[in-house]
C-alpha positions in Angstrom: 180.1 234.8 120.5 179.1 238.0 118.6 179.2 237.9 114.7 180.4 240.7 112.8 178.1 242.8 110.6 178.4 246.5 109.5 177.3 248.4 112.2 175.0 251.5 110.4 186.1 256.1 140.1 186.0 257.1 144.4 185.3 260.5 146.0 188.4 262.1 144.2 189.3 262.9 140.7 193.0 261.7 139.6 195.6 263.7 141.6 199.1 265.0 140.8 201.5 263.0 142.4 204.1 266.0 142.6 203.2 269.8 142.7 205.2 272.6 141.5 206.8 274.5 144.6 205.3 277.8 145.8 208.5 279.4 145.4 211.7 278.8 143.2 215.2 279.4 144.1 217.5 282.2 142.9 218.0 281.8 139.0 215.9 278.7 138.4 213.6 278.6 135.8 210.0 279.1 136.1 207.8 275.8 135.3 206.7 277.0 132.0 210.4 277.7 130.6 211.1 274.1 131.3 210.7 271.2 128.8 206.8 270.4 129.1 206.5 267.1 130.8 203.2 265.3 131.9 202.9 265.2 135.6 202.5 261.8 137.0 198.6 261.0 138.2 197.3 258.9 140.9 193.6 257.6 141.1 191.7 255.6 143.6 191.0 251.9 142.7 188.4 250.0 144.9 188.8 246.0 145.0 187.2 243.4 146.3 188.4 239.5 146.0 187.9 235.9 147.3 190.6 235.1 149.7 191.9 231.6 150.1 189.6 231.1 153.3 186.6 232.0 151.4 186.1 235.3 152.7 185.4 238.3 151.1 188.3 241.0 151.2 188.3 244.7 150.3 190.6 247.3 149.6 191.1 250.9 148.6 194.6 251.6 147.0 196.1 254.7 145.3 198.0 253.7 142.1 199.2 255.5 139.0 196.2 256.9 136.8 198.0 254.8 133.8 196.7 252.7 130.9 198.4 249.4 133.0 196.3 249.8 136.0 193.1 251.8 134.6 192.4 248.9 131.8 192.0 246.3 134.9 189.1 248.5 136.3 187.1 250.0 133.4 185.0 247.7 131.1 181.8 247.8 132.2 179.8 250.8 133.4 177.1 250.6 136.6 173.9 248.9 135.2 175.7 246.4 132.9 174.1 243.1 133.6 175.9 239.9 133.8 174.8 236.2 133.7 175.3 234.2 136.4 174.1 231.1 138.1 171.6 232.8 140.3 170.5 234.7 137.4 171.3 238.3 135.9 173.1 240.3 138.1 174.1 244.0 137.5 177.8 244.7 137.9 177.6 246.7 140.9 175.6 244.1 142.5 178.0 241.0 142.0 180.4 239.7 144.8 183.5 237.7 144.4 182.5 233.8 144.9 179.5 234.3 142.5 179.8 232.0 139.7 179.4 234.0 136.0 178.2 231.9 132.9 180.5 232.2 130.1 179.7 232.4 126.5 182.7 229.3 126.4 179.5 227.3 128.0 181.2 227.2 131.6 180.2 228.7 135.2 183.4 230.5 136.4 183.8 231.9 140.1 184.6 235.4 140.1 187.6 236.1 142.1 188.0 239.7 141.9 186.1 242.8 141.4 187.5 246.0 140.9 186.3 249.2 140.1 186.8 253.2 139.8 185.3 256.4 138.8 185.6 258.0 135.6 185.4 262.1 135.7 184.1 264.5 133.1 187.1 266.4 131.6 189.9 264.4 134.1 191.8 263.4 130.9 191.9 264.7 127.4 192.8 261.3 126.1 190.7 259.7 123.7 190.8 256.2 125.6 188.6 257.4 128.7 185.1 257.8 127.6 182.3 255.5 127.8 180.7 253.4 124.8 177.0 252.7 124.4 176.1 249.6 122.5 172.6 249.9 121.1 169.9 247.4 121.5 170.3 244.7 118.6 173.4 246.3 117.3 174.8 242.7 116.3 171.5 241.3 115.6 168.3 240.2 117.5 168.7 240.3 121.1 172.4 241.2 120.7 172.3 243.1 123.0 168.8 243.8 124.5 168.7 246.3 126.0 171.3 248.8 125.3 174.6 248.1 127.1 177.2 250.8 128.3 180.5 249.7 128.5 184.1 251.3 129.8 186.8 252.2 127.8 188.7 249.1 128.3 185.9 246.8 127.2 186.7 244.0 124.5 184.1 242.2 122.7 184.4 238.1 121.5 183.7 238.5 117.9 183.7 235.6 115.6 184.3 236.3 111.7 186.4 234.4 109.3 188.6 237.7 108.3 190.1 237.2 111.8 191.9 233.9 110.7 194.5 235.9 109.1 195.3 238.2 111.8 195.1 235.6 114.9 194.7 232.1 113.5 191.6 231.8 115.0 188.0 232.7 113.6 187.2 234.2 117.0 189.1 237.2 118.9 188.6 239.6 121.5 188.4 243.3 119.8 188.4 246.8 121.6 184.9 248.0 121.4 186.1 251.6 121.0 187.4 249.8 117.2 183.4 249.3 116.5 182.4 253.0 117.2 180.2 254.1 114.3 178.2 256.9 115.4 174.9 254.9 115.3 174.6 251.4 116.4 177.9 251.8 118.9 178.1 255.5 120.2 180.7 256.9 121.8 179.4 259.0 125.6 181.0 261.7 127.3 179.0 261.7 130.6 178.8 265.1 132.2 178.8 263.5 135.9 181.3 261.1 137.5 180.8 257.3 136.3 181.4 254.3 138.0 183.3 251.8 135.9 184.1 247.8 137.1 185.9 244.8 135.8 186.2 241.2 136.9 188.6 238.5 137.1 187.5 234.7 136.7 189.1 232.0 137.8 189.7 230.9 134.6 189.7 233.5 131.9 186.7 233.7 129.5 183.9 235.8 127.9 181.2 237.4 130.1 177.6 237.3 129.0 176.2 240.7 129.3 172.6 241.3 128.1 173.3 239.3 125.0 177.0 240.1 123.9 180.1 238.7 125.2 182.7 240.7 126.9 186.3 240.0 127.8 186.9 239.3 131.6 190.2 241.0 132.6 193.4 239.5 131.7 196.8 241.4 131.6 197.9 239.7 128.5 201.0 237.9 128.0 204.4 238.8 128.1 203.8 241.9 130.6 206.9 241.1 132.4 208.7 242.2 129.8 206.9 245.3 129.3 206.8 246.7 132.7 209.8 247.4 135.1 209.6 245.4 138.2 208.9 248.4 140.6 205.9 249.3 138.7 205.1 245.6 137.8 205.0 245.0 141.6 202.8 247.7 142.2 200.2 246.5 139.9 200.3 243.1 141.1 199.2 244.2 144.3 195.7 245.0 143.3 195.3 241.4 143.0 196.0 239.8 146.4 194.3 236.7 145.2 196.8 235.6 142.9 200.2 234.4 143.3 201.8 236.6 140.4 201.0 236.8 137.0 200.9 233.0 136.1 197.6 233.2 138.4 195.6 234.7 135.5 196.3 231.5 133.6 196.2 231.6 129.9 194.1 234.0 127.7 190.8 232.5 126.7 191.4 234.1 123.1 193.9 236.4 121.2 193.3 239.9 121.4 193.1 242.6 118.1 194.3 245.9 118.5 192.4 249.0 117.6 194.5 249.3 114.6 194.3 245.9 113.7 190.5 245.8 113.6 190.4 249.1 111.7 192.7 247.5 109.3 190.2 244.4 108.8 187.0 246.1 108.7 187.6 249.6 107.7 
């Protein structure tokens, strides 16, 4: 686990689900006269998973470009090296069925891999950039070399101060909460970048070039926060699972970005 110290998407971008008609009925207000409202977007999500018969299946789906979906596909940038039983493997070369070595000391089967493309200027939101963790930002070999993570990455951190927030001395913390402009740096790539995420048979912490990154889990209580039709669309991205219960329990509690800032700000 990482101990805290003070730190010195596819061929098309997200597209609108609905378009303004070229002409308006007589008496209708033009769009700019109406109350402003975000236009829902869709984006392409690529998945591959381990089927029940051991075959690797692949699929491409269009789904809403909202955090519920994007966070499942955007923790690891292309080139991030994952520790596996076969040795270090770049995330883009992983295949479901391979076994990842976790920080918890286990070898876990990778059951699902998702990817999407981040496009420059596709969103003005602050949660869409990459984060570079520079070599040895957290100590010798942690990481080595630099690691580029996606906007949804959470690091496994170990610190006594976490106990007051989670009851444990370890938790998953958004990497964006650790950005300091020196050792952990926000990036805004000028070209499209593919990002990935992984689901393990049992959730845990991926070993990525010396640091530990949370494998994907949607979190507890999702069924109470998402309306049924959207939840069904979301779960369709994970054909290897029989519902939310298939993710199993989270390995560790999570801190929000704001909770992390309160502890270490």
